[in-house]
Amino acid sequence: MGDDRRLDVLRAIVEDYVATREPVGSRALSERHRLGVSPATIRNDMAALEDAGLIVQPHTSAGRVPTDKGYRTFVDQLAQVRALSAAERRAIGTLLEDAVDLDDVVDRAVRLLAQLTHQVAVVQYPSLRRSALRHVELVPVGARHLLVVIITATGRVEQRTLELAQDVDEDAVARLRLHLNAVAVGLRLSDLDGVRDSLACQLGEAERLLVEPVVTVLAETLAQESEERLVVAGTASLARTAPADFARSIGPVLEALEEQVVLLKLLSEMAEDGSAVAVRIGRENRHEGLVETSVVSTGYGDGHAVARIGSVGPLRQDYPGTIAAVRAVARYLTRILAG
């Protein structure tokens, strides 16, 4: 739609339908919004919007409601996202800054987003594959066993035990730990190729015997795919407060939300959208159970998205408010994990 006035009419229809849960008529638009035209002109604009597939009349003599295409046009035309209140921003900062570890941060973030949106919130754990190293600890745990503790910049902690071909030389382990943290901290999986050669040039024979197995287990751990998982909150609230038209399809939605592989695939696809905040509306969500929902998501991570956070709710929702909440929690997550 290239006509600004008709886009204003569409925007008014979406806002009223979200607020009232009732089909919107031309008289209501004329009374509630300063559109600057007569009711007759509004009716003509609504007819044009209907011909374009952006609104539809659910019943004879009823008002109009937005279609999936109408919601998409509305979201694409958003000039600005509603800012969170000062109280909401303080609540986000206070709750997340009190977290004690990564599990606590993720758990608090998902519950907070669900409370802000009154919808289902999903937070993806930071991916090891995309995370940078913060520290590597090497701990002898027996004559020929070495515990490798990997701490990422996002706070994830992974432990692996190595069985060595020779007895552990604790002095060599200490020297390797020192050099390994000097050359590998801040690197991601894609950057580790040169670490072996770099360490081999700097270390003696005893340390070089440890370099290959330690760097190999480091790379294998960061390359894992099996660790990808989500935390979900708000399903009970959504089921309890869902509008009547959405409640009729809540069963397939809840079933889809239980399948983490479905959500992970969807978030991965949304990461490729190239938008700061991606929105999938209705049948843009290819999984059958989610065709009556809209999903809003964005990435989080300091300068490099390591995972995504999002909200799943009905087609009829406060898009500016949901986008603002998802974006705000993601920003706080980024700040907390980077600290």
Coordinates of C-alpha atoms in Angstrom, one line a residue:
M1 CA 0.0 0.0 0.0
G2 CA 1.6 3.3 -1.1
D3 CA -1.2 5.6 0.2
D4 CA -0.2 7.0 3.6
R5 CA -3.8 7.7 4.6
R6 CA -4.8 4.2 4.0
L7 CA -1.9 3.0 6.0
D8 CA -3.1 5.3 8.8
V9 CA -6.5 3.6 8.6
L10 CA -4.9 0.2 8.7
R11 CA -2.8 1.3 11.8
A12 CA -6.0 2.5 13.5
I13 CA -7.8 -0.8 12.8
V14 CA -5.0 -2.9 14.2
E15 CA -4.6 -0.7 17.3
D16 CA -8.4 -0.7 18.0
Y17 CA -8.8 -4.5 17.3
V18 CA -5.9 -5.3 19.7
A19 CA -7.4 -3.0 22.4
T20 CA -11.1 -4.0 22.1
R21 CA -11.0 -7.5 20.7
E22 CA -13.9 -6.5 18.5
P23 CA -14.1 -6.0 14.7
V24 CA -13.6 -2.3 13.9
G25 CA -16.1 -0.2 11.9
S26 CA -15.7 3.1 10.1
R27 CA -17.8 5.0 12.6
A28 CA -15.5 3.8 15.5
L29 CA -12.5 4.9 13.5
S30 CA -13.9 8.3 12.8
E31 CA -14.8 8.8 16.5
R32 CA -11.6 7.5 18.0
H33 CA -8.9 8.7 15.6
R34 CA -8.1 12.0 14.0
L35 CA -7.8 10.7 10.5
G36 CA -8.8 14.0 8.9
V37 CA -11.3 12.6 6.5
S38 CA -15.0 11.9 6.5
P39 CA -16.6 8.5 7.5
A40 CA -17.4 7.9 3.8
T41 CA -13.8 8.3 2.9
I42 CA -12.8 5.9 5.7
R43 CA -15.3 3.4 4.3
N44 CA -13.7 3.7 0.9
D45 CA -10.2 3.3 2.3
M46 CA -11.4 0.2 4.2
A47 CA -12.8 -1.3 1.0
A48 CA -9.4 -0.7 -0.7
L49 CA -7.6 -2.3 2.3
E50 CA -10.0 -5.3 2.1
D51 CA -9.4 -5.6 -1.7
A52 CA -5.6 -5.6 -0.9
G53 CA -6.1 -8.5 1.5
L54 CA -5.0 -6.5 4.6
I55 CA -8.3 -6.6 6.4
V56 CA -11.3 -8.9 6.3
Q57 CA -15.0 -8.8 7.4
P58 CA -15.5 -11.8 9.6
H59 CA -19.3 -11.6 9.5
T60 CA -21.9 -9.8 7.4
S61 CA -22.6 -6.2 8.8
A62 CA -19.6 -6.6 11.2
G63 CA -16.5 -4.4 11.2
R64 CA -13.1 -5.4 9.9
V65 CA -10.2 -7.3 11.4
P66 CA -6.6 -7.4 10.2
T67 CA -5.3 -10.4 8.3
D68 CA -1.8 -11.9 8.6
K69 CA -0.8 -9.6 5.7
G70 CA -2.4 -6.7 7.5
Y71 CA -0.4 -7.3 10.6
R72 CA 2.8 -7.7 8.6
T73 CA 2.2 -4.4 6.9
F74 CA 1.5 -2.8 10.2
V75 CA 4.7 -4.2 11.8
D76 CA 6.8 -3.2 8.7
Q77 CA 5.4 0.4 8.9
L78 CA 6.1 0.9 12.6
A79 CA 7.8 4.3 12.8
Q80 CA 8.9 3.8 16.4
V81 CA 8.7 1.2 19.1
R82 CA 7.0 2.1 22.4
A83 CA 9.5 2.8 25.1
L84 CA 9.3 0.9 28.3
S85 CA 8.5 2.9 31.4
A86 CA 11.2 3.9 33.8
A87 CA 9.7 1.5 36.4
E88 CA 9.9 -1.4 33.9
R89 CA 13.5 -0.6 33.0
R90 CA 14.4 -0.4 36.7
A91 CA 12.7 -3.8 37.3
I92 CA 14.6 -5.4 34.5
G93 CA 18.0 -4.0 35.7
T94 CA 17.3 -4.9 39.4
L95 CA 16.2 -8.5 38.7
L96 CA 18.9 -9.4 36.2
E97 CA 21.8 -7.7 38.1
D98 CA 21.1 -9.8 41.2
A99 CA 21.6 -13.1 39.3
V100 CA 24.4 -15.3 40.6
D101 CA 25.3 -17.4 37.5
L102 CA 24.3 -18.1 33.9
D103 CA 21.5 -20.5 34.8
D104 CA 20.0 -17.8 37.2
V105 CA 20.4 -15.1 34.5
V106 CA 18.6 -17.1 31.9
D107 CA 15.8 -18.2 34.3
R108 CA 15.2 -14.7 35.5
A109 CA 15.2 -13.3 32.0
V110 CA 12.6 -15.7 30.6
R111 CA 10.3 -15.2 33.6
L112 CA 10.7 -11.4 33.3
L113 CA 9.9 -11.3 29.6
A114 CA 6.8 -13.5 30.2
Q115 CA 5.6 -11.1 32.8
L116 CA 6.2 -8.0 30.7
T117 CA 4.4 -9.4 27.6
H118 CA 1.8 -11.7 29.3
Q119 CA 2.9 -14.2 26.6
V120 CA 5.2 -17.2 26.3
A121 CA 8.9 -16.2 26.6
V122 CA 11.8 -18.2 25.2
V123 CA 15.5 -17.7 25.9
Q124 CA 18.1 -19.7 24.1
Y125 CA 21.2 -20.7 26.1
P126 CA 24.3 -19.0 24.7
S127 CA 25.8 -21.3 22.1
L128 CA 29.2 -22.7 22.8
R129 CA 29.9 -22.6 19.0
R130 CA 29.4 -18.8 19.0
S131 CA 30.9 -18.0 22.4
A132 CA 34.3 -16.6 23.1
L133 CA 36.6 -18.2 25.7
R134 CA 37.0 -16.4 29.1
H135 CA 39.3 -18.8 30.9
V136 CA 40.6 -22.4 30.6
E137 CA 41.5 -24.3 33.8
L138 CA 43.6 -27.5 33.8
V139 CA 43.5 -29.6 37.0
P140 CA 45.4 -32.9 37.5
V141 CA 42.9 -35.4 38.9
G142 CA 45.0 -38.6 38.9
A143 CA 48.2 -40.1 37.6
R144 CA 47.1 -39.9 34.0
H145 CA 43.9 -37.8 34.1
L146 CA 43.5 -34.1 33.5
L147 CA 40.3 -32.1 34.2
V148 CA 39.7 -29.3 31.5
V149 CA 37.4 -26.6 32.7
I150 CA 36.1 -24.3 30.0
I151 CA 34.5 -20.9 30.9
T152 CA 33.0 -18.9 28.1
A153 CA 32.5 -15.1 28.0
T154 CA 28.8 -15.7 28.5
G155 CA 29.3 -17.5 31.7
R156 CA 28.9 -21.1 30.5
V157 CA 31.0 -23.7 32.3
E158 CA 31.9 -27.0 30.7
Q159 CA 34.1 -29.7 32.1
R160 CA 35.9 -32.6 30.3
T161 CA 38.3 -35.2 31.7
L162 CA 41.2 -36.2 29.5
E163 CA 43.1 -39.6 29.8
L164 CA 46.7 -39.0 28.9
A165 CA 49.2 -41.3 27.4
Q166 CA 51.8 -40.4 30.0
D167 CA 51.8 -39.5 33.7
V168 CA 50.8 -36.0 34.5
D169 CA 53.6 -33.5 34.9
E170 CA 52.1 -30.8 37.2
D171 CA 54.7 -28.2 36.4
A172 CA 54.1 -28.7 32.7
V173 CA 50.3 -28.4 33.2
A174 CA 50.8 -25.1 35.1
R175 CA 53.0 -23.7 32.3
L176 CA 50.5 -24.8 29.6
R177 CA 47.6 -23.3 31.5
L178 CA 49.4 -20.0 31.7
H179 CA 50.3 -19.9 28.0
L180 CA 46.9 -21.3 26.8
N181 CA 45.0 -18.5 28.6
A182 CA 47.4 -16.0 27.1
V183 CA 46.8 -17.0 23.5
A184 CA 43.2 -18.5 23.5
V185 CA 41.1 -16.2 25.7
G186 CA 38.7 -14.2 23.6
L187 CA 38.8 -16.6 20.7
R188 CA 35.9 -18.5 19.3
L189 CA 35.8 -22.0 17.7
S190 CA 36.6 -20.5 14.3
D191 CA 39.7 -18.9 15.7
L192 CA 41.3 -21.9 17.3
D193 CA 43.1 -23.4 14.3
G194 CA 46.3 -21.5 15.0
V195 CA 46.4 -22.2 18.7
R196 CA 48.3 -25.5 18.4
D197 CA 51.1 -24.1 16.3
S198 CA 51.3 -21.0 18.5
L199 CA 51.7 -23.0 21.7
A200 CA 54.1 -25.5 20.1
C201 CA 56.5 -22.6 19.3
Q202 CA 56.4 -21.3 22.9
L203 CA 56.6 -24.4 25.0
G204 CA 59.0 -27.2 25.9
E205 CA 58.8 -30.9 25.2
A206 CA 56.8 -31.7 28.3
E207 CA 54.1 -29.1 27.6
R208 CA 53.9 -30.0 23.9
L209 CA 52.8 -33.5 24.8
L210 CA 49.7 -31.9 26.4
V211 CA 48.9 -29.3 23.7
E212 CA 47.3 -31.7 21.2
P213 CA 44.8 -33.4 23.5
V214 CA 44.0 -30.2 25.4
V215 CA 43.3 -28.1 22.3
T216 CA 41.4 -31.0 20.7
V217 CA 39.0 -31.3 23.6
L218 CA 38.7 -27.5 23.7
A219 CA 37.7 -27.4 20.0
E220 CA 35.4 -30.5 20.3
T221 CA 33.6 -28.9 23.3
L222 CA 33.0 -25.6 21.5
A223 CA 31.8 -27.4 18.4
Q224 CA 29.0 -29.2 20.2
E225 CA 25.5 -28.9 18.8
S226 CA 23.8 -31.1 21.4
E227 CA 24.0 -28.3 24.1
E228 CA 21.6 -26.0 22.2
R229 CA 18.5 -25.6 24.5
L230 CA 15.8 -23.2 25.5
V231 CA 14.1 -22.1 28.6
V232 CA 10.4 -21.4 28.2
A233 CA 8.1 -19.6 30.6
G234 CA 4.5 -18.2 30.5
T235 CA 2.6 -21.1 28.9
A236 CA 0.2 -21.4 31.8
S237 CA -0.5 -17.6 31.7
L238 CA -1.0 -17.6 28.0
A239 CA -3.5 -20.5 28.2
R240 CA -5.3 -18.8 31.1
T241 CA -5.5 -15.3 29.6
A242 CA -5.7 -16.1 25.8
P243 CA -8.5 -14.3 23.9
A244 CA -11.4 -16.5 22.9
D245 CA -10.5 -16.8 19.2
F246 CA -6.9 -17.7 20.1
A247 CA -8.0 -20.1 22.9
R248 CA -9.7 -22.4 20.4
S249 CA -6.2 -23.1 18.8
I250 CA -4.2 -23.1 22.0
G251 CA -3.7 -26.9 22.0
P252 CA -1.5 -27.1 18.9
V253 CA 0.4 -24.0 20.1
L254 CA 1.2 -25.6 23.4
E255 CA 2.2 -28.8 21.8
A256 CA 4.6 -26.9 19.4
L257 CA 6.1 -25.0 22.3
E258 CA 6.9 -28.3 24.0
E259 CA 9.1 -29.3 21.0
Q260 CA 12.3 -27.5 21.6
V261 CA 13.7 -28.6 18.2
V262 CA 10.8 -26.6 16.6
L263 CA 11.5 -23.5 18.5
L264 CA 15.3 -23.8 18.0
K265 CA 14.8 -24.2 14.2
L266 CA 12.5 -21.2 14.2
L267 CA 14.9 -19.0 16.1
S268 CA 17.7 -20.0 13.8
E269 CA 15.6 -19.1 10.8
M270 CA 14.7 -15.7 12.3
A271 CA 18.4 -15.0 13.0
E272 CA 18.9 -15.0 9.2
D273 CA 16.3 -12.3 8.7
G274 CA 18.9 -9.6 9.1
S275 CA 16.5 -7.5 11.3
A276 CA 17.6 -6.2 14.7
V277 CA 14.2 -7.5 15.9
A278 CA 12.6 -10.2 13.7
V279 CA 8.9 -10.8 13.6
R280 CA 7.2 -13.9 12.2
I281 CA 3.4 -13.6 11.8
G282 CA 0.9 -16.3 11.3
R283 CA 1.7 -18.6 8.4
E284 CA 5.2 -17.2 8.2
N285 CA 5.8 -19.6 11.0
R286 CA 6.0 -22.8 9.0
H287 CA 5.2 -25.2 11.8
E288 CA 1.5 -26.0 11.7
G289 CA 1.1 -25.6 15.5
L290 CA 2.3 -21.9 15.3
V291 CA 0.3 -20.6 12.4
E292 CA -2.1 -18.8 14.8
T293 CA 0.8 -17.0 16.6
S294 CA 3.2 -14.2 16.1
V295 CA 6.8 -14.6 17.2
V296 CA 9.1 -11.7 18.1
S297 CA 12.8 -12.4 18.6
T298 CA 16.2 -10.8 18.7
G299 CA 19.8 -11.8 19.4
Y300 CA 21.9 -11.1 22.5
G301 CA 25.6 -11.0 23.0
D302 CA 28.3 -8.3 23.2
G303 CA 28.9 -7.3 19.6
H304 CA 28.2 -10.9 18.5
A305 CA 24.9 -12.6 19.0
V306 CA 25.5 -15.9 20.9
A307 CA 21.8 -16.8 21.2
R308 CA 18.3 -15.4 20.9
I309 CA 15.4 -14.4 23.1
G310 CA 11.8 -14.1 22.0
S311 CA 8.1 -14.0 22.7
V312 CA 5.3 -16.1 21.3
G313 CA 1.7 -14.8 21.4
P314 CA -1.5 -14.5 19.5
L315 CA -1.8 -12.7 16.2
R316 CA -3.7 -10.0 17.9
Q317 CA -1.1 -8.5 20.3
D318 CA 0.5 -5.3 21.2
Y319 CA 3.4 -5.5 18.7
P320 CA 5.1 -2.2 19.7
G321 CA 5.0 -3.3 23.3
T322 CA 6.2 -6.8 22.7
I323 CA 9.1 -5.6 20.5
A324 CA 10.1 -3.1 23.1
A325 CA 10.1 -5.7 25.9
V326 CA 12.1 -8.3 23.9
R327 CA 14.6 -5.7 22.8
A328 CA 15.0 -4.3 26.4
V329 CA 15.6 -7.7 28.0
A330 CA 18.0 -8.7 25.3
R331 CA 20.0 -5.5 25.9
Y332 CA 20.2 -6.2 29.7
L333 CA 21.2 -9.8 29.0
T334 CA 24.0 -8.6 26.8
R335 CA 25.2 -6.2 29.5
I336 CA 25.0 -8.6 32.4
L337 CA 26.8 -11.5 30.5
A338 CA 29.5 -9.1 29.2
G339 CA 30.2 -7.9 32.8

